[in-house]
Amino acid sequence: QGETKADHNNSKLLPKLATMMNAAVLSLLVGSAAAFAPAQQGVSTTSLDAMPDRMWDKMVDKTERSKAMPFLPRPINLDGSYVGDVGFDPFYLSSIPKNFAGFIQPPSWEDQGEGLPTLYWMREAELKHGRVTMLAWAGWLATDGAFGPVPFRFPGAVYHDVPSSYEAHDIMVAQGSLGFMLFAVGFIEFCTSAVLVEVAKGESDREAGDFKLDPLQFLKGKSKEEVDNMKLMELQNGRTAMLAFSGVVTQAALGGTEFPYLVPYPNVADITW
């Protein structure tokens, strides 16, 4: 009877155990399937709506390509309104929204007027760098005797004894001439920045880089098309001068300190490979 009773109890327990096992396996399968199920659409939409707008969308015109770099979209501010604008700005610096008036005026004035936008400031800087390097390139070559048998230098042994333009910097710093030049340039920069303050405050409609300096009257009586052509020539010469001056200084630093600044490379036959 004992064995019969045990068999009877086992026959009741086995179905219950089987049912519990099936339920456990089913719950595991359901949990595993839920892990691979796609997220709810409502949550995804809410997350996308909460994301801020990309700055890139405001920096470029996606409907137009840059003339200089057709594989890139056109920078939003380079719309051709400036003379010499060919859309060349691979880093999109001209599209950065910034008021540059704070560089030349007290913070208390920044809220007055429209300020100095990025493109205006960059055109002002480009023209100034171009004009300076046109003078610097010509001056560098003139003092090295590139324009004649005699170098163009100030009178006095302290200037005539300078070996080359490349070495002139350190010698003039020690002698004191370059310190005076720095003061003179700083004074001119301080005076000319006054007109930029007027532009920033909305008191002047001056074009970037225009100081009304035309002593030889090149622009007198010219049409707008002719004036723009003169401006374009100045701009292109300035851009070329920036590259030329960098090249001259690099060649001189490598050893070519005399015109035409050819680097004295050693004889190939003397090089040990």
C-alpha positions as a Python dict, from the first residue, in 0.01 Angstrom:
ca = {
    (1, 'Q'): (0, 0, 0),
    (2, 'G'): (295, 237, 78),
    (3, 'E'): (426, 212, -277),
    (4, 'T'): (81, 253, -421),
    (5, 'K'): (24, 569, -215),
    (6, 'A'): (361, 717, -324),
    (7, 'D'): (282, 648, -687),
    (8, 'H'): (-48, 814, -639),
    (9, 'N'): (113, 1129, -493),
    (10, 'N'): (373, 1144, -771),
    (11, 'S'): (103, 1123, -1032),
    (12, 'K'): (-52, 1438, -883),
    (13, 'L'): (277, 1632, -855),
    (14, 'L'): (413, 1564, -1203),
    (15, 'P'): (142, 1759, -1391),
    (16, 'K'): (187, 2056, -1157),
    (17, 'L'): (565, 2057, -1207),
    (18, 'A'): (524, 2033, -1582),
    (19, 'T'): (285, 2328, -1577),
    (20, 'M'): (527, 2537, -1368),
    (21, 'M'): (818, 2454, -1600),
    (22, 'N'): (617, 2551, -1906),
    (23, 'A'): (522, 2884, -1747),
    (24, 'A'): (885, 2960, -1658),
    (25, 'V'): (1009, 2880, -2008),
    (26, 'L'): (729, 3090, -2162),
    (27, 'S'): (815, 3392, -1944),
    (28, 'L'): (1183, 3367, -2042),
    (29, 'L'): (1093, 3357, -2411),
    (30, 'V'): (865, 3659, -2378),
    (31, 'G'): (1137, 3858, -2196),
    (32, 'S'): (1398, 3772, -2459),
    (33, 'A'): (1167, 3876, -2741),
    (34, 'A'): (1090, 4208, -2571),
    (35, 'A'): (1461, 4292, -2559),
    (36, 'F'): (1480, 4287, -2940),
    (37, 'A'): (1150, 4464, -3001),
    (38, 'P'): (1171, 4817, -3160),
    (39, 'A'): (1126, 5116, -2936),
    (40, 'Q'): (790, 5286, -2923),
    (41, 'Q'): (740, 5550, -3190),
    (42, 'G'): (605, 5803, -2944),
    (43, 'V'): (926, 5807, -2738),
    (44, 'S'): (1146, 5839, -3049),
    (45, 'T'): (946, 6132, -3184),
    (46, 'T'): (959, 6311, -2852),
    (47, 'S'): (1339, 6270, -2835),
    (48, 'L'): (1386, 6411, -3186),
    (49, 'D'): (1161, 6705, -3113),
    (50, 'A'): (1368, 6786, -2806),
    (51, 'M'): (1695, 6805, -3003),
    (52, 'P'): (1817, 7161, -3083),
    (53, 'D'): (1858, 7286, -3440),
    (54, 'R'): (2200, 7222, -3594),
    (55, 'M'): (2421, 7529, -3637),
    (56, 'W'): (2526, 7387, -3973),
    (57, 'D'): (2177, 7448, -4114),
    (58, 'K'): (2218, 7821, -4048),
    (59, 'M'): (2575, 7844, -4178),
    (60, 'V'): (2524, 7717, -4534),
    (61, 'D'): (2288, 7754, -4826),
    (62, 'K'): (2211, 7394, -4917),
    (63, 'T'): (2046, 7496, -5243),
    (64, 'E'): (2364, 7645, -5392),
    (65, 'R'): (2727, 7534, -5431),
    (66, 'S'): (3038, 7739, -5365),
    (67, 'K'): (3191, 7878, -5686),
    (68, 'A'): (3545, 7820, -5561),
    (69, 'M'): (3472, 7476, -5414),
    (70, 'P'): (3177, 7318, -5598),
    (71, 'F'): (3185, 7006, -5379),
    (72, 'L'): (3084, 7215, -5076),
    (73, 'P'): (2763, 7411, -5009),
    (74, 'R'): (2789, 7788, -5027),
    (75, 'P'): (2863, 7969, -4699),
    (76, 'I'): (2549, 8158, -4610),
    (77, 'N'): (2714, 8503, -4596),
    (78, 'L'): (2918, 8466, -4917),
    (79, 'D'): (2640, 8564, -5154),
    (80, 'G'): (2856, 8764, -5398),
    (81, 'S'): (2766, 9106, -5256),
    (82, 'Y'): (3133, 9178, -5177),
    (83, 'V'): (3384, 9246, -5454),
    (84, 'G'): (3611, 8944, -5501),
    (85, 'D'): (3373, 8704, -5329),
    (86, 'V'): (3408, 8361, -5493),
    (87, 'G'): (3269, 8159, -5204),
    (88, 'F'): (3607, 8035, -5078),
    (89, 'D'): (3565, 7956, -4708),
    (90, 'P'): (3622, 7582, -4651),
    (91, 'F'): (3605, 7622, -4272),
    (92, 'Y'): (3291, 7842, -4287),
    (93, 'L'): (3446, 8104, -4060),
    (94, 'S'): (3244, 8378, -4230),
    (95, 'S'): (2924, 8203, -4122),
    (96, 'I'): (2996, 8222, -3750),
    (97, 'P'): (2753, 8472, -3595),
    (98, 'K'): (2956, 8714, -3383),
    (99, 'N'): (2970, 9084, -3303),
    (100, 'F'): (3335, 9193, -3333),
    (101, 'A'): (3268, 9540, -3195),
    (102, 'G'): (3393, 9423, -2855),
    (103, 'F'): (3749, 9413, -2990),
    (104, 'I'): (3765, 9789, -3042),
    (105, 'Q'): (3517, 9948, -2801),
    (106, 'P'): (3409, 9921, -2436),
    (107, 'P'): (3148, 9655, -2354),
    (108, 'S'): (2903, 9930, -2255),
    (109, 'W'): (2880, 10036, -2622),
    (110, 'E'): (2809, 9692, -2764),
    (111, 'D'): (2432, 9730, -2734),
    (112, 'Q'): (2436, 10049, -2942),
    (113, 'G'): (2384, 9995, -3314),
    (114, 'E'): (2414, 9674, -3511),
    (115, 'G'): (2779, 9611, -3424),
    (116, 'L'): (3039, 9465, -3660),
    (117, 'P'): (2923, 9140, -3821),
    (118, 'T'): (3168, 8862, -3901),
    (119, 'L'): (3191, 8920, -4275),
    (120, 'Y'): (3255, 9295, -4236),
    (121, 'W'): (3534, 9231, -3984),
    (122, 'M'): (3696, 8965, -4201),
    (123, 'R'): (3691, 9182, -4515),
    (124, 'E'): (3844, 9467, -4314),
    (125, 'A'): (4118, 9232, -4191),
    (126, 'E'): (4179, 9082, -4536),
    (127, 'L'): (4227, 9422, -4699),
    (128, 'K'): (4455, 9543, -4421),
    (129, 'H'): (4671, 9229, -4431),
    (130, 'G'): (4687, 9249, -4810),
    (131, 'R'): (4795, 9614, -4811),
    (132, 'V'): (5056, 9555, -4541),
    (133, 'T'): (5205, 9254, -4717),
    (134, 'M'): (5219, 9439, -5050),
    (135, 'L'): (5437, 9700, -4879),
    (136, 'A'): (5629, 9432, -4685),
    (137, 'W'): (5710, 9226, -4992),
    (138, 'A'): (5831, 9531, -5185),
    (139, 'G'): (6028, 9656, -4885),
    (140, 'W'): (6189, 9318, -4821),
    (141, 'L'): (6315, 9293, -5179),
    (142, 'A'): (6417, 9660, -5201),
    (143, 'T'): (6641, 9644, -4895),
    (144, 'D'): (6806, 9331, -5036),
    (145, 'G'): (6889, 9508, -5363),
    (146, 'A'): (6636, 9330, -5583),
    (147, 'F'): (6535, 9651, -5767),
    (148, 'G'): (6879, 9783, -5851),
    (149, 'P'): (7251, 9761, -5784),
    (150, 'V'): (7217, 9956, -5457),
    (151, 'P'): (6982, 9841, -5177),
    (152, 'F'): (6717, 10093, -5071),
    (153, 'R'): (6793, 10162, -4705),
    (154, 'F'): (6796, 10446, -4457),
    (155, 'P'): (7127, 10635, -4446),
    (156, 'G'): (7374, 10536, -4177),
    (157, 'A'): (7602, 10246, -4108),
    (158, 'V'): (7355, 10090, -3863),
    (159, 'Y'): (7120, 10021, -4157),
    (160, 'H'): (7369, 9959, -4436),
    (161, 'D'): (7564, 9705, -4231),
    (162, 'V'): (7261, 9478, -4188),
    (163, 'P'): (7339, 9160, -4386),
    (164, 'S'): (6986, 9092, -4512),
    (165, 'S'): (6619, 9163, -4454),
    (166, 'Y'): (6583, 8831, -4276),
    (167, 'E'): (6841, 8929, -4014),
    (168, 'A'): (6717, 9287, -3988),
    (169, 'H'): (6443, 9205, -3736),
    (170, 'D'): (6667, 9102, -3447),
    (171, 'I'): (6923, 9374, -3523),
    (172, 'M'): (6658, 9649, -3535),
    (173, 'V'): (6500, 9524, -3211),
    (174, 'A'): (6834, 9548, -3035),
    (175, 'Q'): (6908, 9886, -3195),
    (176, 'G'): (6567, 10033, -3103),
    (177, 'S'): (6429, 10123, -3447),
    (178, 'L'): (6171, 9848, -3444),
    (179, 'G'): (6038, 9962, -3108),
    (180, 'F'): (5968, 10307, -3250),
    (181, 'M'): (5802, 10150, -3554),
    (182, 'L'): (5579, 9944, -3326),
    (183, 'F'): (5471, 10260, -3144),
    (184, 'A'): (5399, 10437, -3475),
    (185, 'V'): (5194, 10146, -3611),
    (186, 'G'): (5003, 10117, -3284),
    (187, 'F'): (4917, 10487, -3295),
    (188, 'I'): (4788, 10457, -3652),
    (189, 'E'): (4581, 10150, -3559),
    (190, 'F'): (4430, 10336, -3262),
    (191, 'C'): (4333, 10634, -3477),
    (192, 'T'): (4186, 10432, -3763),
    (193, 'S'): (3979, 10217, -3527),
    (194, 'A'): (3764, 10521, -3450),
    (195, 'V'): (3576, 10480, -3777),
    (196, 'L'): (3504, 10117, -3690),
    (197, 'V'): (3343, 10234, -3367),
    (198, 'E'): (3123, 10466, -3572),
    (199, 'V'): (3022, 10177, -3799),
    (200, 'A'): (2949, 9954, -3499),
    (201, 'K'): (2724, 10221, -3346),
    (202, 'G'): (2540, 10278, -3673),
    (203, 'E'): (2680, 10629, -3722),
    (204, 'S'): (2859, 10549, -4051),
    (205, 'D'): (2778, 10340, -4360),
    (206, 'R'): (3147, 10307, -4452),
    (207, 'E'): (3245, 10004, -4660),
    (208, 'A'): (3496, 9765, -4507),
    (209, 'G'): (3854, 9881, -4571),
    (210, 'D'): (3753, 10218, -4718),
    (211, 'F'): (3965, 10501, -4570),
    (212, 'K'): (3899, 10745, -4859),
    (213, 'L'): (4270, 10736, -4940),
    (214, 'D'): (4310, 10812, -5311),
    (215, 'P'): (4579, 11083, -5343),
    (216, 'L'): (4638, 11013, -5714),
    (217, 'Q'): (4263, 11030, -5793),
    (218, 'F'): (4247, 10685, -5953),
    (219, 'L'): (3876, 10656, -5870),
    (220, 'K'): (3774, 11010, -5959),
    (221, 'G'): (3503, 11019, -6225),
    (222, 'K'): (3491, 10639, -6255),
    (223, 'S'): (3171, 10440, -6287),
    (224, 'K'): (3070, 10186, -6025),
    (225, 'E'): (3183, 9903, -6252),
    (226, 'E'): (3525, 10064, -6294),
    (227, 'V'): (3558, 10130, -5922),
    (228, 'D'): (3467, 9770, -5843),
    (229, 'N'): (3727, 9653, -6093),
    (230, 'M'): (3995, 9864, -5919),
    (231, 'K'): (3888, 9722, -5584),
    (232, 'L'): (3910, 9370, -5725),
    (233, 'M'): (4263, 9431, -5853),
    (234, 'E'): (4370, 9561, -5511),
    (235, 'L'): (4214, 9262, -5338),
    (236, 'Q'): (4372, 9006, -5571),
    (237, 'N'): (4713, 9172, -5548),
    (238, 'G'): (4682, 9172, -5171),
    (239, 'R'): (4597, 8802, -5162),
    (240, 'T'): (4892, 8728, -5389),
    (241, 'A'): (5121, 8941, -5174),
    (242, 'M'): (5026, 8748, -4861),
    (243, 'L'): (5134, 8426, -5030),
    (244, 'A'): (5445, 8586, -5184),
    (245, 'F'): (5565, 8738, -4858),
    (246, 'S'): (5516, 8407, -4677),
    (247, 'G'): (5719, 8235, -4949),
    (248, 'V'): (6004, 8488, -4933),
    (249, 'V'): (6031, 8466, -4556),
    (250, 'T'): (6024, 8086, -4566),
    (251, 'Q'): (6297, 8071, -4830),
    (252, 'A'): (6511, 8315, -4633),
    (253, 'A'): (6464, 8114, -4314),
    (254, 'L'): (6579, 7802, -4499),
    (255, 'G'): (6903, 7972, -4599),
    (256, 'G'): (6826, 8170, -4914),
    (257, 'T'): (6882, 8514, -4762),
    (258, 'E'): (6989, 8687, -5086),
    (259, 'F'): (6770, 8773, -5384),
    (260, 'P'): (6625, 8566, -5555),
    (261, 'Y'): (6619, 8369, -5227),
    (262, 'L'): (6724, 8034, -5363),
    (263, 'V'): (6800, 7784, -5088),
    (264, 'P'): (7163, 7667, -5118),
    (265, 'Y'): (7100, 7295, -5128),
    (266, 'P'): (7417, 7082, -5114),
    (267, 'N'): (7550, 6907, -5420),
    (268, 'V'): (7356, 6587, -5475),
    (269, 'A'): (7686, 6402, -5528),
    (270, 'D'): (7799, 6501, -5178),
    (271, 'I'): (7487, 6369, -5004),
    (272, 'T'): (7530, 6039, -4820),
    (273, 'W'): (7217, 5832, -4855),
}
